[in-house]
Short mmCIF file of C-alpha atoms (C1' of nucleotides) in Angstrom, two decimals:
data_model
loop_
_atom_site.label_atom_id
_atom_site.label_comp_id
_atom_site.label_asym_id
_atom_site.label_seq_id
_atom_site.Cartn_x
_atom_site.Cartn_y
_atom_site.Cartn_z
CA UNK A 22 0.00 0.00 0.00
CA UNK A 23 2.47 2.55 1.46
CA UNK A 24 5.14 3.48 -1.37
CA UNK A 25 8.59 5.34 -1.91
CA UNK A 26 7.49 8.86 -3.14
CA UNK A 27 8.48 8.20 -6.65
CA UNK A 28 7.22 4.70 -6.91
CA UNK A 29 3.97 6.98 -6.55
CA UNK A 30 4.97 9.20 -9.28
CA UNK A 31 5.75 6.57 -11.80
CA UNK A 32 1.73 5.20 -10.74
CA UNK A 33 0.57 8.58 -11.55
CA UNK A 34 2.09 8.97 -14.64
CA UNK A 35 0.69 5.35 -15.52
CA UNK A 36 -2.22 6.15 -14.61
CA UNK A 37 -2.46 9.64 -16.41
CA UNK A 38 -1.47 8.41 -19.94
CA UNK A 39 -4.62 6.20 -19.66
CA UNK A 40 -6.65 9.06 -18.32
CA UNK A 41 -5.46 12.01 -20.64
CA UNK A 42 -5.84 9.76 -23.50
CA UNK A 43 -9.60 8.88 -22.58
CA UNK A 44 -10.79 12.41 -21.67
CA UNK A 45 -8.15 14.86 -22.95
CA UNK A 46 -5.87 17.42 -20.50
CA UNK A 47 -9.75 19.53 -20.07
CA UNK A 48 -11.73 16.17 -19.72
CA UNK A 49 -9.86 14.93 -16.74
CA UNK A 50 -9.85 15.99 -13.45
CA UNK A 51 -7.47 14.86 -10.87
CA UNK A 52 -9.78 13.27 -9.09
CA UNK A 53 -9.88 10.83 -11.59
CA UNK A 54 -6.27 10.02 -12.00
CA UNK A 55 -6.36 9.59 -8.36
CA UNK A 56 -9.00 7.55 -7.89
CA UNK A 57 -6.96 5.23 -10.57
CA UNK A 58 -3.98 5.48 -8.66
CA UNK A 59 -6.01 4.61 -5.40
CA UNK A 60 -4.95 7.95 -3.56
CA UNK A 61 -6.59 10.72 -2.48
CA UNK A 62 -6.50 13.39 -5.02
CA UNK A 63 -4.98 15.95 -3.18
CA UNK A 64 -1.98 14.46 -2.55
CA UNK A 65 -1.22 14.27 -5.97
CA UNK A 66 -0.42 17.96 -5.31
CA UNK A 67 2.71 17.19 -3.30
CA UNK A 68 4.15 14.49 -5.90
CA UNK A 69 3.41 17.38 -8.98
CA UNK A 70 3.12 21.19 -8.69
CA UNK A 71 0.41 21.31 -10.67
CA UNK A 72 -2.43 19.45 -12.90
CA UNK A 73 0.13 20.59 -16.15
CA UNK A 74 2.63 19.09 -14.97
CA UNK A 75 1.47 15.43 -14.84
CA UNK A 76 0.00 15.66 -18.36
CA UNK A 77 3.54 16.86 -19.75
CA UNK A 78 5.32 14.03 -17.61
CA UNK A 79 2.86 11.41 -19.15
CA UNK A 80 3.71 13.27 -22.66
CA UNK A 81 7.14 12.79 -22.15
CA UNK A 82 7.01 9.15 -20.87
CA UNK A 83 4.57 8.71 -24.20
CA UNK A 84 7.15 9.94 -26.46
CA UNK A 85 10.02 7.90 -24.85
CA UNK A 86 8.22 4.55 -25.13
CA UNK A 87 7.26 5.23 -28.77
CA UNK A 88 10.44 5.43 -29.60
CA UNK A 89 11.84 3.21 -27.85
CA UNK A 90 10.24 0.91 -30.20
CA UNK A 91 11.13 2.09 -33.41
CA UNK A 92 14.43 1.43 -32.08
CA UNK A 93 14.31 -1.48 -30.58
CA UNK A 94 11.93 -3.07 -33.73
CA UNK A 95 14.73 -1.41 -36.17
CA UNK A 96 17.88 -2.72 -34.67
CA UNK A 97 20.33 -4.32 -36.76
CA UNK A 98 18.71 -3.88 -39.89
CA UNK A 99 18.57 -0.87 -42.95
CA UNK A 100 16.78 -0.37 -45.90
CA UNK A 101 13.59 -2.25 -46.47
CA UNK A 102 13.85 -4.64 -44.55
CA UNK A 103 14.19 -1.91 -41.41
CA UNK A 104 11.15 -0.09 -43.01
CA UNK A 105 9.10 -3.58 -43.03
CA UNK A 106 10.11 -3.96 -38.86
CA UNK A 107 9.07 -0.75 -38.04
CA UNK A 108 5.65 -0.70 -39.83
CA UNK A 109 5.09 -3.91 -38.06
CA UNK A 110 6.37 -2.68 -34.78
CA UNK A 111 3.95 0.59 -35.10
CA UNK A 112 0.98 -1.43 -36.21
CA UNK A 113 1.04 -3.59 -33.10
CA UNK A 114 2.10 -0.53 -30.81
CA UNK A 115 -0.87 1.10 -32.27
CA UNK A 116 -3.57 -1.72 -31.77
CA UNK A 117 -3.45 -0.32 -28.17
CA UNK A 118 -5.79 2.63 -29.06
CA UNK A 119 -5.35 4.16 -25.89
CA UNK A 120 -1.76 4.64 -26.22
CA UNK A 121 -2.06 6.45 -29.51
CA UNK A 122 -4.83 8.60 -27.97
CA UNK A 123 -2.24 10.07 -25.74
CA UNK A 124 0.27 11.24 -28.68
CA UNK A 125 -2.94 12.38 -30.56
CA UNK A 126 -3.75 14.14 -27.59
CA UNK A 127 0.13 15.70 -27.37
CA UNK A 128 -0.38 16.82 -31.37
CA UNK A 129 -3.92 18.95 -30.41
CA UNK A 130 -2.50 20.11 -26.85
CA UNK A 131 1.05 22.11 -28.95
CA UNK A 132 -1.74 24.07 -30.95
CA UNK A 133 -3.43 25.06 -27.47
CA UNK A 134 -0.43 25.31 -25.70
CA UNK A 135 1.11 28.11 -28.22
CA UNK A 136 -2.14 29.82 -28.37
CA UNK A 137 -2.16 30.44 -24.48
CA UNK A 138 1.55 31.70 -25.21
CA UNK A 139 3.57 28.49 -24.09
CA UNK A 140 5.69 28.42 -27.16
CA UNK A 141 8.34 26.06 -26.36
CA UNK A 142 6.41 23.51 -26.09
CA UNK A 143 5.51 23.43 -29.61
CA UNK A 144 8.87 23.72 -30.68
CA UNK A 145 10.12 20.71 -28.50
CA UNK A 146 7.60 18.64 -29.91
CA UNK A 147 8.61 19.74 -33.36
CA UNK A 148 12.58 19.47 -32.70
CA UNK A 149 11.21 15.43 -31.65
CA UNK A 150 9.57 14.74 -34.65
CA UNK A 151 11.81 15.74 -37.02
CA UNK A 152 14.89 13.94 -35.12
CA UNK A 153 12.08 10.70 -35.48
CA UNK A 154 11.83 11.42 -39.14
CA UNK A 155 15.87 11.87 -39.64
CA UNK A 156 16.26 8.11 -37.69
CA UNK A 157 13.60 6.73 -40.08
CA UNK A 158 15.04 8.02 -43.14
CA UNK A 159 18.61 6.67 -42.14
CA UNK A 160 17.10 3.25 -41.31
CA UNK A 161 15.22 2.93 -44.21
CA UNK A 162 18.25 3.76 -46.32
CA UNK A 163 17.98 7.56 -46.44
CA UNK A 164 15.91 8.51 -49.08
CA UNK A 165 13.52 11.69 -48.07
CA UNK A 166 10.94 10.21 -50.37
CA UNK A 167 10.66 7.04 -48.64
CA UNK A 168 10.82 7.93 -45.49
CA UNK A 169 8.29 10.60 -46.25
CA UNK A 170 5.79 7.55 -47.21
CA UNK A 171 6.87 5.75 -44.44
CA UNK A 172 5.57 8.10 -41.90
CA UNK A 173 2.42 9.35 -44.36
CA UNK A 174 1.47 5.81 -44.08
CA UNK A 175 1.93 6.07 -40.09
CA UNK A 176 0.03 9.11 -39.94
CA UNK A 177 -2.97 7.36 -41.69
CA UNK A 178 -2.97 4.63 -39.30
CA UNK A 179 -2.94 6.90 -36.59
CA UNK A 180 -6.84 8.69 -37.85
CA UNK A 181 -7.99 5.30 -38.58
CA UNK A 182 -7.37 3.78 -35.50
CA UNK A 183 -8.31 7.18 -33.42
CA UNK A 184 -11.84 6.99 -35.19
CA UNK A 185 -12.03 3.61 -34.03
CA UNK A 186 -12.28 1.39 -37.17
CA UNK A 187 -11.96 -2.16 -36.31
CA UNK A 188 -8.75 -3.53 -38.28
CA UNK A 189 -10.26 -5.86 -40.33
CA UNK A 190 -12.73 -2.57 -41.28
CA UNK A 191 -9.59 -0.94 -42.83
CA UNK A 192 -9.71 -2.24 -46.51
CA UNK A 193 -7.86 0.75 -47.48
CA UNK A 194 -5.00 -0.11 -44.77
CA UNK A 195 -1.74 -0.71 -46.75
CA UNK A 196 0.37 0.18 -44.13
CA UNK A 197 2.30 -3.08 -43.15
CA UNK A 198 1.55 -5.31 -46.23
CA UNK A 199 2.86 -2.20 -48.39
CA UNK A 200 5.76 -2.88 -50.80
CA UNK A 201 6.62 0.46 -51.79
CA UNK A 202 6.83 2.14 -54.78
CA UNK A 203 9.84 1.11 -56.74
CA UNK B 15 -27.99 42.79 -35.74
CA UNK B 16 -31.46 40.54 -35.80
CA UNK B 17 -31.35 37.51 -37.88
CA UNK B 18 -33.05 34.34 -38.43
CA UNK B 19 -32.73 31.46 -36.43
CA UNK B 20 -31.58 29.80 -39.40
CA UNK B 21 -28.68 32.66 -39.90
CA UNK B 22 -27.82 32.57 -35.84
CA UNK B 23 -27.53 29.17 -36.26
CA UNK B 24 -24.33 29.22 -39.25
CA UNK B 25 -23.07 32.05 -37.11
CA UNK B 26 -22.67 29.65 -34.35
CA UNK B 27 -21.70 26.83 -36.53
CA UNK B 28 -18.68 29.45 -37.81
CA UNK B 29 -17.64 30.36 -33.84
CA UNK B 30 -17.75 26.94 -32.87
CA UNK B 31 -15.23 26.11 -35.79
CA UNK B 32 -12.80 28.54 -34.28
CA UNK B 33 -12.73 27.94 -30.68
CA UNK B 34 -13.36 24.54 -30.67
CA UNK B 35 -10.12 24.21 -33.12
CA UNK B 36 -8.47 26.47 -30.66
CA UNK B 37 -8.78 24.43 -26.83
CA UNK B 38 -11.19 20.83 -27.64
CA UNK B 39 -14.14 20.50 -26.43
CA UNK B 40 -14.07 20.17 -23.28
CA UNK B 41 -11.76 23.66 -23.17
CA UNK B 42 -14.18 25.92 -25.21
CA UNK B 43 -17.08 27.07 -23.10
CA UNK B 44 -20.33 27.78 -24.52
CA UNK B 45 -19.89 31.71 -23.03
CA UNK B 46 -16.50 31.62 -25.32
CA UNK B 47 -18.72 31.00 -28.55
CA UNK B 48 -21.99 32.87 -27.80
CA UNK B 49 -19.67 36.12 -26.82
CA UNK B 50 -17.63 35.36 -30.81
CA UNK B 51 -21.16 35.39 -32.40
CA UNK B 52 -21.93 38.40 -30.34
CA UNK B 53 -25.31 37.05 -28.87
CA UNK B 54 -25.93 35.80 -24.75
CA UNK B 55 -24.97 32.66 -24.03
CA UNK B 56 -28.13 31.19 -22.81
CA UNK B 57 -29.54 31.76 -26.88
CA UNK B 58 -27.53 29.22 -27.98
CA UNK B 59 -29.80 26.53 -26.57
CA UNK B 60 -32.05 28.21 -28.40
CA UNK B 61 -30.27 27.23 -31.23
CA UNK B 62 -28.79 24.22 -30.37
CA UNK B 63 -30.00 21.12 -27.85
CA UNK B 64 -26.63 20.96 -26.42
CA UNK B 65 -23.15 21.89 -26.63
CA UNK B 66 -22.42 18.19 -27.84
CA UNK B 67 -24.62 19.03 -30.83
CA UNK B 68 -23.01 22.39 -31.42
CA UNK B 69 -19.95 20.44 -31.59
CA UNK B 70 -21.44 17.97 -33.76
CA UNK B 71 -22.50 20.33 -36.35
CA UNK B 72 -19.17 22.30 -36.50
CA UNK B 73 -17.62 18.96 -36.84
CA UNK B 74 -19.73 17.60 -40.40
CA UNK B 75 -19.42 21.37 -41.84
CA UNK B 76 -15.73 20.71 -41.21
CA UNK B 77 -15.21 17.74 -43.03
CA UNK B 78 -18.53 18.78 -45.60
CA UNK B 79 -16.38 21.60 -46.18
CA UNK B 80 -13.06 19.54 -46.80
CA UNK B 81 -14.94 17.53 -49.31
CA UNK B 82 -16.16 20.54 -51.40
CA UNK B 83 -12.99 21.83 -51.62
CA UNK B 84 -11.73 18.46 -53.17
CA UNK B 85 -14.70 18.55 -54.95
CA UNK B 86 -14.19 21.78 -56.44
CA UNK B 87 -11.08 21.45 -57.27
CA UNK B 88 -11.01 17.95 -59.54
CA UNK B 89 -14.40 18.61 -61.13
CA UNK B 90 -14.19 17.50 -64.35
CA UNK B 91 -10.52 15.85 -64.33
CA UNK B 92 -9.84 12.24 -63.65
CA UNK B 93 -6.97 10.19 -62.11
CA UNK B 94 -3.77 11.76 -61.74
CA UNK B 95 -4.76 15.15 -62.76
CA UNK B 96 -7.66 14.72 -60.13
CA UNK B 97 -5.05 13.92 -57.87
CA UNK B 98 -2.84 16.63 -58.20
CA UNK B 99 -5.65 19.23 -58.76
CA UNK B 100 -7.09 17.85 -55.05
CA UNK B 101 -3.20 17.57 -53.66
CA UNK B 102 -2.99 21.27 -54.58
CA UNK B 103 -6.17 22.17 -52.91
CA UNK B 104 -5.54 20.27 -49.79
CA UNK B 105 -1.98 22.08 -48.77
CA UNK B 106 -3.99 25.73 -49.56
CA UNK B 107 -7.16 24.32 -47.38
CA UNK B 108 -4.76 23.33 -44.38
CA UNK B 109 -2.60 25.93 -44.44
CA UNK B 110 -5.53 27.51 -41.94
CA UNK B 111 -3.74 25.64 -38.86
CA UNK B 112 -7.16 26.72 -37.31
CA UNK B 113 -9.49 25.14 -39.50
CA UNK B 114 -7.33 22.16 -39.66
CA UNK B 115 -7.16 21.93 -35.87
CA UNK B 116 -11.14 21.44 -35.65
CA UNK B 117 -10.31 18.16 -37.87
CA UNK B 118 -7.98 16.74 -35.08
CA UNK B 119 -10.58 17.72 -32.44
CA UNK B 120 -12.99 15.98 -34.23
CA UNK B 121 -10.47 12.71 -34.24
CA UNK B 122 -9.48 13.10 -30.47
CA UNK B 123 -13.24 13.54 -29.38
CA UNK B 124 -14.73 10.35 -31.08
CA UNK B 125 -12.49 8.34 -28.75
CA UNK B 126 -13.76 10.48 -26.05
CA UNK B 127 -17.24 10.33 -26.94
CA UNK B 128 -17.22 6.51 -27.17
CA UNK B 129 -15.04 6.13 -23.79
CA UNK B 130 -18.19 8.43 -22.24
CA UNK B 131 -21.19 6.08 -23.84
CA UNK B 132 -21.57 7.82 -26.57
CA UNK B 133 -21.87 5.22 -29.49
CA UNK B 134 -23.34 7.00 -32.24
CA UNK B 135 -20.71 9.91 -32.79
CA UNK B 136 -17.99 7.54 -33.35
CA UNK B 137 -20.43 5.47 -36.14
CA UNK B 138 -20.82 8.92 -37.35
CA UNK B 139 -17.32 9.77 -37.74
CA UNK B 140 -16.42 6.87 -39.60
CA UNK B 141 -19.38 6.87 -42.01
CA UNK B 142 -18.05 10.43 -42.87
CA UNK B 143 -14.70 9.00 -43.42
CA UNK B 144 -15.72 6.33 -44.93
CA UNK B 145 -18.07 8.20 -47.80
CA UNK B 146 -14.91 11.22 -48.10
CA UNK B 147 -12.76 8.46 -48.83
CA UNK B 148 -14.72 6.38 -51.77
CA UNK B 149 -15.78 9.84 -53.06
CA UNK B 150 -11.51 10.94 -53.31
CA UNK B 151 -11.30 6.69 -54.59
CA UNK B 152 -13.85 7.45 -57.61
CA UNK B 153 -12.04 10.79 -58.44
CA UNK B 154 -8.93 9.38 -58.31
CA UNK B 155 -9.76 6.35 -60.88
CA UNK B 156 -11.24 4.07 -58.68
CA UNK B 157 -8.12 2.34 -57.66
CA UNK B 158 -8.29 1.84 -53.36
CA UNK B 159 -4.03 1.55 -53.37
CA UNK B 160 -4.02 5.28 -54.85
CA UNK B 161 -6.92 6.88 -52.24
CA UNK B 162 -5.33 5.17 -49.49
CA UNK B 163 -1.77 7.14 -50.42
CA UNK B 164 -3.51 9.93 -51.48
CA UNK B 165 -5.46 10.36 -47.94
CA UNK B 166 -2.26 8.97 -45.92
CA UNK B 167 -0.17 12.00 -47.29
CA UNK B 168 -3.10 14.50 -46.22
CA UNK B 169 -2.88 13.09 -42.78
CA UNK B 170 1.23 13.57 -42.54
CA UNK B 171 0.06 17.00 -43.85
CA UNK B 172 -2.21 17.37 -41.27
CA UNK B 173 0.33 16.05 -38.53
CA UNK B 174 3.05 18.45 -39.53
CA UNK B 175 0.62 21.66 -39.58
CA UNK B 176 -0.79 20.68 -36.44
CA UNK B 177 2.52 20.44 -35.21
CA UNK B 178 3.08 24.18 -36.31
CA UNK B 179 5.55 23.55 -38.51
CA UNK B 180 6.20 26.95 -40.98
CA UNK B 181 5.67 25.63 -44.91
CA UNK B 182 9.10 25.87 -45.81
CA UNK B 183 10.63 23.29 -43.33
CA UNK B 184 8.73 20.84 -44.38
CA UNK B 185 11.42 19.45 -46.56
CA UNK B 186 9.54 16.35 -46.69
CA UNK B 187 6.80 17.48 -47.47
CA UNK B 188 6.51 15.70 -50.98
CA UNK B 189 2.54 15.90 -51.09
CA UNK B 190 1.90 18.81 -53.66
CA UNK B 191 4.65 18.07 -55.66
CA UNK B 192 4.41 14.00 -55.33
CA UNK B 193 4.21 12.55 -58.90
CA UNK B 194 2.86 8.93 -57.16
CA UNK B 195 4.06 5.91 -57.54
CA UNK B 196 3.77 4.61 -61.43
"C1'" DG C 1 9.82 5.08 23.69
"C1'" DT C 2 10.29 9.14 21.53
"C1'" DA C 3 11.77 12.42 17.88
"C1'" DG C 4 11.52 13.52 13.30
"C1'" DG C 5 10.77 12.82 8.70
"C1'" DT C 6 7.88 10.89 5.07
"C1'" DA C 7 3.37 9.04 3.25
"C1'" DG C 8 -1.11 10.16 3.12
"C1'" DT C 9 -6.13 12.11 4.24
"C1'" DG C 10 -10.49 15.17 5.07
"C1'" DA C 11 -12.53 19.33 4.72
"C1'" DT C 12 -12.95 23.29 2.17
"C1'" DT C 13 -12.93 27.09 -1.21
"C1'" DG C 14 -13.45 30.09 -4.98
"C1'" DG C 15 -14.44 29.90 -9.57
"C1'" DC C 16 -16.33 28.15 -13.72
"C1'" DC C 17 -19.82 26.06 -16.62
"C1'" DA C 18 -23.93 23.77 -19.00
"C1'" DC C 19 -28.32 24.45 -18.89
"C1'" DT C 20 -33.25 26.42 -17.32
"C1'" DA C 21 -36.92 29.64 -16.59
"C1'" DA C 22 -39.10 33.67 -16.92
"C1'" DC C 23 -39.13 37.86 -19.07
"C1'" DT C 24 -38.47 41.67 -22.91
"C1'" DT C 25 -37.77 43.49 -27.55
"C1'" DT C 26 -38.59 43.65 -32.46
"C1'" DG C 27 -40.86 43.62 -36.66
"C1'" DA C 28 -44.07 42.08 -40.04
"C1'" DT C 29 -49.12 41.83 -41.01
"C1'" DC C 30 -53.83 43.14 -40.72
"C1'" DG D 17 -51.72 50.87 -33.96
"C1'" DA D 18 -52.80 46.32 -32.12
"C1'" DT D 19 -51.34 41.49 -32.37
"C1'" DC D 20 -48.55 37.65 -32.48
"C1'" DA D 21 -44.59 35.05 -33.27
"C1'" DA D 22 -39.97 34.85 -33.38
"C1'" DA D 23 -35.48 36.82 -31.63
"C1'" DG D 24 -33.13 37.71 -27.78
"C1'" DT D 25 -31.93 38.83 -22.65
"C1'" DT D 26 -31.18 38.71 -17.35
"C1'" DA D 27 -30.87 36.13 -13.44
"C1'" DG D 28 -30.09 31.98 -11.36
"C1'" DT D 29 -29.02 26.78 -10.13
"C1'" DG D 30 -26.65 22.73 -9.21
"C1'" DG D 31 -22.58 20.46 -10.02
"C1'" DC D 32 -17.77 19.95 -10.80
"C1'" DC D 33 -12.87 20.88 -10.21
"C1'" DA D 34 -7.86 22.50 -9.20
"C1'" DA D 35 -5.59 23.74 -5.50
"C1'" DT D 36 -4.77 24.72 -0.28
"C1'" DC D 37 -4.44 23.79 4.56
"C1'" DA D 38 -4.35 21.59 8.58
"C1'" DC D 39 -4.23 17.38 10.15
"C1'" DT D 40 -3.10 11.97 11.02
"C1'" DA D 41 -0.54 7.36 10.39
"C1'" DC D 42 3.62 5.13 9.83
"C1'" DC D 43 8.49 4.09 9.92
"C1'" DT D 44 13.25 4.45 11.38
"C1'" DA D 45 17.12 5.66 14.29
"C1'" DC D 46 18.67 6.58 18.59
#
DNA sequence: GTAGGTAGTGATTGGCCACTAACTTTGATC
DNA sequence: GATCAAAGTTAGTGGCCAATCACTACCTAC
């Protein structure tokens, strides 16, 4: 029951990707995340300053573990072969809806966030993507084009699955049985 | 300063575009809109049963919108030339971040929506998806391989506006000038 | 066994928000 | 110029929510 201060932190932020990517940063109160925790919600006060801070902690964490498996799926390998991996890797990571609900919800929150003024945020998240895409287009044997299509592909996936199509629904899905262009 | 109920009513629709683009649903209150339209808030449930149905309509104009501008733009060409002629449109349509932003609200809140009970919204979604899709199929020549990398390039698109990034560093950004694959 | 630090709670507060009800204004028609 | 419907407002309600404060329970070291 009783835990280490940050054995309570890493709960939270468990707890608060699957909230945040449910509800949204507006459609979750901390009441919620600590009800999932199974703490009282104030004291999530003393393990964060504030409400914004555990959403960008679970953003972070969110951002880590997706590429973590990029890496991981694309070890070892180059070209098309590394391309093939990766789709597959991302397809499976992405069956977990809820999980790609939270980086959807990261991609709408840098639009608010740099219209209340917070414009670093937006440029972090930018400065991460395009190190993503630069890693992609090395592993895939650094052509811009294909890379490009490798992550158009990804971004497709991404609206299908966030509206919730079953997979066997998307007919149009030629994400990881794709052979390319050439 | 009087209108029809009819005229309030696309007034609203217009407002709700904005704000809800700007901070999701749950971060746009209804005060926010009715005070843009430049009426009390209490009249929009005049208007409208509900915020969720505010929100519902500003969400079909958005994507009945995206489809006449496709629309527009391809009448009376075929295949590739439909293709590029829609390509074309697309990047001028999205390079409103705003407008574009009430698309990815629309994504993040189906999840939401469902999550909360709501069935129908998500069916509703995807039909929409669904029909824009076979529409952009037929245009395109029929053939589901070109759609599905026509629409997967319009969602990197919409990823990388989202994301706030200026038109010029988009380096890979092949979608306007993207001859396809033959 | 007690002193002190760390984990955790209950009660509360001030503010916001969706929605309702009851009322007023406006303008077209006769 | 009275009437009636449609357009629009003011005032209010009940509920939720982030954050604060003052407190209690537990553990460890001496």
């Amino acid at each position: 029951m009783r835990m280490s201060a940050e054995e309570r932190r890493e709960s939270v932020i468990r707890a608060a990707m699957i909230e945040f990517a449910r509800s949204g940063y507006r459609g979750t109160s901390t009441e919620t995340i600590a009800r999932r925790v199974g703490v009282s919600q104030p004291y999530l006060f003393r393990l964060f300053p504030s409400k914004q801070a555990i959403f960008a902690a679970a953003a972070e964490r969110c951002i880590e573990e997706t590429w973590k498996v990029f890496d991981e799926a694309s070890a070892g390998l180059t070209g098309e072969e590394a391309r093939v991996a990766m789709s597959r890797a991302y397809a499976g990571l992405v069956e977990d809806r809820e999980r790609l609900m939270m980086q959807m919800q990261l991609y709408v929150s840098v639009f608010a966030a740099e219209m209340a003024g917070e414009g670093d945020i937006g440029e972090a998240a930018r400065k991460l993507w395009r190190e993503l895409f630069e890693r992609v287009r090395i592993r895939v044997g650094g052509d811009v084009k294909d890379a490009t299509q490798f992550m158009a592909y990804g971004m497709l996936v991404n609206t299908l699955v966030a509206l919730g199509y079953p997979r066997e629904d998307r007919m149009w899905d030629g994400f990881d049985q794709h052979d390319g262009c050439e």
